[in-house]
């Protein structure tokens, strides 16, 4: 554990220097890691672990798109790819990576295979924290922990292939074997994390549900839509409104923030822009703070988890989500974005 200073607050974190891959391989050398579900996190975590020399198998429904994807990714039916029950039986560490709603339906099956000494691994605190809604209550004689990558499984894999790492949190809910800590940290390293920070199941799910509904996904779309619409209402073209709202942010300014922080991005803009941004950011903070508080309450009272379970347990949930995504995709702003993306020099046919 390294004690590091985060803005004046000391935290215990795990870095790759102190827990190198060789140590993770040693801890996991006698384990069979069964990744159950091959949607978004499943492939990222299974492929990174496989490339990191971990004994990993995949459990997925046969005759599904995800099964075919696992085959295309090199998992071999009968050797490293099995139907869910067989993978559950073979695995000593069960990585439960079905969608949070599907985890409820499959729980009675999973529970049958949780024999003493096995480990149940999640990438979210959802199922355990909201167990009154999910019914997920593990037996006492298995380890229960999580590694929650802070980003999409797609990024987890891409960053791994680029030699980078996506930061993850980890938490232990139950240590039945006395080895939960070394097991969970080894898995965190093996799936391709950058550094690992400690949390608990409740804090993980509260922060994660807040973040994705807030600045990471919900709020960002809301603020884009609001600014774009004002510019359009005032007579600006779609090209001008989209570039001034989205394209400049993703292509020019956010990479600078990622590299060296907000003040550095500001410092690389004009003094005119700096004056305006410094004057206005607190107004936006104050306007949105009540919405973030309302959001956090909605998470903490279980309203958000219940809504997610209710909608995502319906047989036609995929079609319904797709309809809503289509509405976004077909909005003028994102259609304008499609044209703008196609005009990026690197996306143009016959580029030099
Ligand atoms: N998507 C991400 O990048 C991401 C990031 C961090 C954490 N997580 C967490 O990881 C876990 C997995 O999320 P995901 O987004 O990868 O899941 P997902 O929605 O992609 O679904 C994963 C798999 O579940 C299978 N599935 C769906 N319904 C099923 C059912 N009834 N029976 C059997 N299989 C079924 C699908 O075939 C798919 O292979 C969740 O706990 C999620 O919160 C996801
Ligand atoms: C990738 C996210 C948004 O961080 C994750 O939390 C998810 O639920 O998909
Ligand atoms: Mg999430
Ligand atoms: Mg998240």
Coordinates of C-alpha atoms and ligand atoms in Angstrom, one line a residue:
X1 CA 0.0 0.0 0.0
X2 CA 1.4 3.4 -0.9
X3 CA 0.2 6.4 1.1
X4 CA -0.1 9.2 -1.4
X5 CA -1.3 12.8 -1.1
X6 CA -4.4 13.7 -3.1
X7 CA -4.9 17.4 -2.9
X8 CA -3.9 17.5 0.8
X9 CA -5.8 14.3 1.7
X10 CA -3.7 11.1 2.4
X11 CA -5.0 7.9 0.8
X12 CA -3.8 4.3 0.7
X13 CA -3.6 3.2 -2.9
X14 CA -2.1 0.3 -4.7
X15 CA 0.3 1.0 -7.6
X16 CA 1.7 -1.3 -10.2
X17 CA 5.2 -0.7 -8.9
X18 CA 4.4 -2.2 -5.5
X19 CA 2.1 -4.9 -6.8
X20 CA 3.6 -5.9 -10.2
X21 CA 2.0 -8.3 -12.7
X22 CA 4.4 -11.1 -11.6
X23 CA 3.0 -10.9 -8.1
X24 CA -0.6 -11.0 -9.5
X25 CA 0.3 -14.1 -11.6
X26 CA 1.8 -15.8 -8.5
X27 CA -1.3 -15.1 -6.4
X28 CA -3.6 -16.3 -9.1
X29 CA -1.5 -19.3 -10.4
X30 CA -3.8 -22.0 -9.0
X31 CA -7.1 -20.1 -9.7
X32 CA -9.5 -20.5 -12.6
X33 CA -11.0 -17.1 -13.2
X34 CA -14.5 -17.5 -14.8
X35 CA -15.7 -14.4 -16.5
X36 CA -19.5 -14.7 -16.6
X37 CA -21.0 -12.5 -19.3
X38 CA -19.3 -11.2 -22.4
X39 CA -20.9 -7.8 -23.0
X40 CA -18.8 -4.7 -22.4
X41 CA -16.7 -5.4 -19.2
X42 CA -16.5 -9.1 -19.9
X43 CA -14.3 -8.9 -23.0
X44 CA -12.1 -6.1 -21.6
X45 CA -11.4 -7.9 -18.4
X46 CA -11.2 -11.5 -19.9
X47 CA -8.8 -10.5 -22.7
X48 CA -6.6 -8.4 -20.5
X49 CA -6.3 -11.2 -18.0
X50 CA -5.6 -13.7 -20.7
X51 CA -2.9 -11.5 -22.2
X52 CA -1.5 -11.1 -18.7
X53 CA -1.0 -14.9 -18.4
X54 CA -4.0 -15.6 -16.0
X55 CA -6.0 -18.8 -16.4
X56 CA -9.3 -17.3 -17.6
X57 CA -12.4 -18.9 -19.0
X58 CA -15.6 -17.3 -20.2
X59 CA -19.2 -18.4 -19.4
X60 CA -21.8 -17.1 -21.8
X61 CA -25.2 -18.2 -23.1
X62 CA -24.7 -20.3 -26.3
X63 CA -26.4 -19.1 -29.5
X64 CA -25.9 -15.4 -28.5
X65 CA -24.0 -12.6 -30.2
X66 CA -21.7 -12.4 -27.1
X67 CA -20.9 -16.1 -27.5
X68 CA -19.9 -15.5 -31.2
X69 CA -17.8 -12.5 -30.1
X70 CA -16.0 -14.6 -27.5
X71 CA -15.2 -17.2 -30.2
X72 CA -14.0 -14.4 -32.6
X73 CA -11.8 -13.1 -29.7
X74 CA -10.1 -16.5 -29.5
X75 CA -11.9 -18.3 -26.7
X76 CA -12.3 -21.9 -27.6
X77 CA -15.6 -23.7 -26.9
X78 CA -15.0 -26.6 -24.5
X79 CA -11.6 -25.3 -23.6
X80 CA -11.8 -21.7 -22.5
X81 CA -15.5 -20.9 -23.4
X82 CA -18.4 -22.7 -21.7
X83 CA -22.1 -22.3 -21.1
X84 CA -22.7 -20.3 -17.9
X85 CA -23.3 -23.3 -15.6
X86 CA -20.2 -25.1 -16.7
X87 CA -18.0 -22.0 -16.3
X88 CA -19.5 -21.5 -12.8
X89 CA -18.7 -25.0 -11.9
X90 CA -15.1 -24.8 -13.2
X91 CA -14.3 -21.3 -11.8
X92 CA -12.6 -20.8 -8.5
X93 CA -13.1 -17.0 -8.9
X94 CA -16.5 -16.1 -10.4
X95 CA -16.4 -12.7 -12.1
X96 CA -20.1 -11.8 -12.2
X97 CA -20.2 -9.5 -15.3
X98 CA -23.7 -9.8 -16.5
X99 CA -25.7 -6.6 -16.6
X100 CA -26.8 -5.6 -13.1
X101 CA -30.5 -6.5 -13.9
X102 CA -29.5 -9.9 -15.4
X103 CA -27.5 -10.7 -12.3
X104 CA -30.8 -10.9 -10.3
X105 CA -32.3 -13.4 -12.7
X106 CA -29.2 -15.6 -12.7
X107 CA -28.4 -15.4 -9.0
X108 CA -30.1 -18.7 -7.9
X109 CA -27.9 -20.5 -10.5
X110 CA -24.7 -18.7 -9.5
X111 CA -25.4 -19.4 -5.8
X112 CA -25.5 -23.1 -6.4
X113 CA -21.9 -23.1 -7.5
X114 CA -20.5 -20.9 -4.8
X115 CA -18.8 -23.7 -2.8
X116 CA -16.6 -22.9 0.2
X117 CA -13.3 -21.1 -0.6
X118 CA -14.4 -19.7 -4.0
X119 CA -14.6 -16.0 -4.6
X120 CA -17.4 -14.0 -6.0
X121 CA -16.2 -10.9 -7.9
X122 CA -18.2 -7.9 -9.0
X123 CA -17.4 -4.8 -10.9
X124 CA -20.0 -2.8 -9.2
X125 CA -21.4 -2.5 -5.7
X126 CA -25.0 -2.6 -7.0
X127 CA -26.1 -6.2 -6.4
X128 CA -24.8 -6.4 -2.8
X129 CA -25.7 -2.8 -1.7
X130 CA -29.2 -3.0 -2.9
X131 CA -29.7 -6.6 -1.9
X132 CA -33.3 -5.9 -0.7
X133 CA -34.0 -5.1 -4.4
X134 CA -31.7 -7.7 -5.9
X135 CA -31.9 -10.6 -3.5
X136 CA -28.2 -11.1 -4.0
X137 CA -27.0 -12.5 -0.6
X138 CA -23.8 -14.6 -0.9
X139 CA -23.1 -17.6 1.4
X140 CA -20.8 -16.8 4.3
X141 CA -18.0 -19.1 3.3
X142 CA -16.9 -17.4 0.0
X143 CA -14.9 -14.3 -0.5
X144 CA -16.8 -11.4 -2.0
X145 CA -15.1 -8.4 -3.4
X146 CA -15.1 -6.0 -6.3
X147 CA -12.8 -4.3 -8.8
X148 CA -14.6 -1.5 -10.5
X149 CA -12.8 0.0 -13.5
X150 CA -13.6 3.7 -13.8
X151 CA -14.5 3.7 -17.4
X152 CA -15.9 1.6 -20.2
X153 CA -14.7 -2.0 -20.8
X154 CA -13.9 -0.8 -24.3
X155 CA -11.5 1.7 -22.9
X156 CA -10.1 -0.8 -20.5
X157 CA -9.0 -3.0 -23.4
X158 CA -7.9 -0.1 -25.7
X159 CA -5.7 1.4 -23.0
X160 CA -4.2 -2.0 -22.1
X161 CA -3.3 -2.5 -25.8
X162 CA -1.7 1.0 -25.7
X163 CA 0.4 0.1 -22.7
X164 CA -1.7 2.3 -20.5
X165 CA -4.1 1.5 -17.6
X166 CA -7.6 2.5 -16.5
X167 CA -7.8 3.3 -12.7
X168 CA -10.1 1.1 -10.7
X169 CA -11.5 1.0 -7.2
X170 CA -11.5 -2.2 -5.1
X171 CA -13.5 -3.3 -2.1
X172 CA -13.9 -6.3 0.1
X173 CA -17.3 -7.2 1.3
X174 CA -16.5 -10.6 2.8
X175 CA -13.1 -12.3 3.6
X176 CA -13.9 -15.9 4.2
X177 CA -10.5 -17.4 3.2
X178 CA -8.2 -14.8 4.7
X179 CA -6.9 -14.2 1.2
X180 CA -9.5 -11.8 -0.1
X181 CA -7.1 -8.9 -0.2
X182 CA -4.4 -10.5 -2.2
X183 CA -6.9 -12.1 -4.5
X184 CA -8.8 -8.8 -5.2
X185 CA -5.6 -6.7 -5.7
X186 CA -4.1 -9.4 -8.0
X187 CA -7.3 -9.4 -10.1
X188 CA -7.3 -5.6 -10.2
X189 CA -3.8 -5.6 -11.6
X190 CA -4.5 -8.5 -13.9
X191 CA -7.6 -6.8 -15.5
X192 CA -5.3 -3.9 -16.5
X193 CA -5.9 -1.2 -13.9
X194 CA -3.7 1.8 -13.6
X195 CA -3.7 2.4 -9.9
X196 CA -6.3 0.9 -7.4
X197 CA -8.0 2.9 -4.7
X198 CA -9.9 1.4 -1.8
X199 CA -13.6 1.9 -1.3
X200 CA -16.6 -0.1 0.0
X201 CA -19.5 -1.5 -1.9
X202 CA -21.9 1.2 -0.9
X203 CA -19.6 4.1 -1.7
X204 CA -18.7 2.5 -5.1
X205 CA -22.3 2.2 -6.2
X206 CA -23.4 5.6 -4.8
X207 CA -20.5 7.4 -6.5
X208 CA -20.7 5.4 -9.8
X209 CA -24.5 5.9 -10.2
X210 CA -24.0 9.6 -9.4
X211 CA -21.1 10.0 -11.8
X212 CA -22.7 8.4 -14.8
X213 CA -26.0 10.2 -14.3
X214 CA -24.0 13.4 -13.7
X215 CA -20.9 14.9 -15.3
X216 CA -19.8 11.7 -17.1
X217 CA -22.9 11.1 -19.2
X218 CA -26.2 12.7 -18.1
X219 CA -25.2 16.2 -17.2
X220 CA -22.8 16.5 -20.1
X221 CA -25.4 15.7 -22.6
X222 CA -27.8 18.1 -20.9
X223 CA -25.4 21.0 -20.9
X224 CA -24.4 20.4 -24.5
X225 CA -28.1 20.3 -25.5
X226 CA -28.8 23.6 -23.7
X227 CA -25.9 25.6 -25.1
X228 CA -26.4 24.2 -28.6
X229 CA -30.1 25.1 -28.6
X230 CA -29.4 28.7 -27.4
X231 CA -26.9 29.2 -30.2
X232 CA -29.3 27.8 -32.8
X233 CA -32.2 29.9 -31.5
X234 CA -30.0 32.9 -31.9
X235 CA -29.3 32.1 -35.5
X236 CA -26.0 30.3 -35.5
X237 CA -25.5 27.5 -38.0
X238 CA -25.3 23.9 -36.8
X239 CA -21.7 23.8 -37.8
X240 CA -20.9 26.8 -35.6
X241 CA -23.1 25.6 -32.7
X242 CA -21.6 22.0 -32.8
X243 CA -18.0 23.1 -33.0
X244 CA -18.5 25.7 -30.3
X245 CA -20.2 23.2 -28.0
X246 CA -18.8 19.7 -28.6
X247 CA -16.1 19.4 -31.2
X248 CA -13.7 21.9 -29.7
X249 CA -14.2 20.4 -26.3
X250 CA -13.4 16.8 -27.3
X251 CA -10.7 17.5 -29.9
X252 CA -8.9 20.4 -28.5
X253 CA -9.6 21.4 -24.9
X254 CA -10.3 18.1 -23.0
X255 CA -7.0 16.5 -24.1
X256 CA -5.3 19.5 -22.6
X257 CA -7.3 19.1 -19.3
X258 CA -6.4 15.4 -19.3
X259 CA -2.8 16.1 -19.8
X260 CA -2.2 18.8 -17.2
X261 CA -5.4 20.0 -15.5
X262 CA -8.0 22.8 -16.0
X263 CA -5.7 25.7 -15.1
X264 CA -3.3 24.6 -17.8
X265 CA -6.0 24.3 -20.4
X266 CA -7.2 27.8 -19.4
X267 CA -3.6 29.1 -19.7
X268 CA -3.5 27.8 -23.2
X269 CA -6.5 29.9 -24.2
X270 CA -6.8 33.6 -24.7
X271 CA -6.8 36.0 -21.7
X272 CA -10.3 36.9 -23.0
X273 CA -11.5 33.3 -22.7
X274 CA -9.7 32.9 -19.3
X275 CA -11.5 36.1 -18.0
X276 CA -14.9 34.8 -19.1
X277 CA -14.4 31.2 -17.9
X278 CA -13.1 32.3 -14.5
X279 CA -16.1 34.7 -14.2
X280 CA -18.7 32.1 -15.2
X281 CA -17.7 28.7 -13.8
X282 CA -19.0 29.4 -10.3
X283 CA -22.4 30.4 -11.7
X284 CA -22.7 27.1 -13.5
X285 CA -21.5 25.3 -10.3
X286 CA -24.1 27.0 -8.2
X287 CA -26.9 26.4 -10.8
X288 CA -26.2 22.7 -11.0
X289 CA -25.3 21.9 -7.4
X290 CA -29.0 21.4 -6.3
X291 CA -29.5 19.0 -9.2
X292 CA -26.4 17.0 -8.1
X293 CA -27.8 16.9 -4.5
X294 CA -31.1 15.7 -5.8
X295 CA -29.4 13.1 -7.9
X296 CA -27.3 11.8 -5.0
X297 CA -30.5 11.5 -2.8
X298 CA -32.2 9.6 -5.6
X299 CA -29.3 7.1 -5.6
X300 CA -29.0 6.8 -1.8
X301 CA -32.8 6.2 -1.4
X302 CA -32.6 3.3 -3.9
X303 CA -34.8 5.1 -6.4
X304 CA -32.2 4.9 -9.2
X305 CA -31.4 1.3 -8.7
X306 CA -35.1 0.3 -8.6
X307 CA -35.7 2.3 -11.8
X308 CA -32.7 0.5 -13.4
X309 CA -33.9 -2.9 -12.3
X310 CA -37.5 -2.3 -13.4
X311 CA -36.7 -1.0 -16.9
X312 CA -33.7 -3.3 -17.6
X313 CA -35.5 -6.5 -16.5
X314 CA -38.2 -6.2 -19.2
X315 CA -37.8 -8.6 -22.1
X316 CA -37.8 -5.7 -24.6
X317 CA -35.4 -3.5 -22.7
X318 CA -32.8 -3.5 -25.4
X319 CA -35.3 -2.3 -28.1
X320 CA -36.6 0.4 -25.8
X321 CA -33.0 1.6 -25.0
X322 CA -32.3 1.6 -28.7
X323 CA -35.3 3.8 -29.4
X324 CA -34.0 6.4 -26.9
X325 CA -30.5 6.2 -28.3
X326 CA -31.9 6.7 -31.8
X327 CA -33.7 9.8 -30.6
X328 CA -30.3 11.2 -29.5
X329 CA -28.5 10.0 -32.6
X330 CA -31.2 11.6 -34.8
X331 CA -31.3 15.0 -33.0
X332 CA -29.9 17.8 -35.1
X333 CA -27.0 18.3 -32.8
X334 CA -25.7 14.7 -33.1
X335 CA -26.5 14.6 -36.8
X336 CA -24.4 17.8 -37.2
X337 CA -21.7 16.0 -35.2
X338 CA -21.7 13.1 -37.6
X339 CA -21.0 15.4 -40.5
X340 CA -18.4 17.2 -38.5
X341 CA -16.6 13.9 -37.6
X342 CA -16.7 12.9 -41.2
X343 CA -14.9 16.1 -42.1
X344 CA -12.0 15.5 -39.7
X345 CA -9.0 15.3 -42.1
X346 CA -8.1 11.9 -40.6
X347 CA -11.5 10.6 -41.6
X348 CA -11.6 11.8 -45.1
X349 CA -11.2 9.4 -48.0
X350 CA -8.0 9.9 -49.9
X351 CA -6.3 11.6 -47.0
X352 CA -2.6 12.3 -47.6
Ligands
LIG1 N1 -20.1 -1.4 -19.3 C1 -19.0 -1.0 -18.6 O1 -18.0 -0.6 -19.2 C2 -18.9 -1.1 -17.1 C3 -18.0 -0.3 -16.4 C4 -17.8 -0.5 -15.1 C5 -18.6 -1.5 -14.4 N2 -19.5 -2.1 -15.1 C6 -20.3 -3.2 -14.4 O2 -19.9 -4.4 -14.9 C7 -21.0 -5.3 -14.9 C8 -21.3 -5.8 -16.3 O3 -21.7 -4.7 -17.1 P1 -21.7 -4.7 -18.7 O4 -22.1 -3.3 -19.1 O5 -20.5 -5.3 -19.2 O6 -22.9 -5.7 -19.0 P2 -23.8 -5.9 -20.4 O7 -25.0 -5.1 -20.3 O8 -22.8 -5.6 -21.5 O9 -24.2 -7.4 -20.3 C9 -23.2 -8.4 -20.1 C10 -23.7 -9.8 -20.5 O10 -24.9 -10.2 -19.9 C11 -25.5 -11.1 -20.8 N3 -26.9 -11.2 -20.3 C12 -27.9 -10.2 -20.3 N4 -29.0 -10.7 -19.8 C13 -28.8 -12.0 -19.5 C14 -29.6 -13.1 -18.9 N5 -30.8 -12.9 -18.5 N6 -29.0 -14.3 -18.7 C15 -27.7 -14.5 -19.0 N7 -26.9 -13.5 -19.6 C16 -27.5 -12.3 -19.8 C17 -25.3 -10.5 -22.1 O11 -25.4 -11.6 -23.1 C18 -23.9 -9.9 -22.0 O12 -23.0 -10.8 -22.5 C19 -22.2 -4.6 -14.3 O13 -22.1 -4.8 -12.9 C20 -21.8 -3.1 -14.6 O14 -22.4 -2.2 -13.7 C21 -19.7 -2.0 -16.4
LIG2 C1 -18.5 3.2 -17.9 C2 -19.2 3.7 -16.6 C3 -20.2 4.8 -17.0 O1 -18.2 4.3 -15.8 C4 -19.8 2.5 -15.9 O2 -20.1 2.9 -14.5 C5 -21.1 1.9 -16.5 O3 -22.0 1.7 -15.7 O4 -21.0 1.5 -17.6
LIG3 MG1 -21.9 2.3 -13.7
LIG4 MG1 -18.5 3.9 -13.7

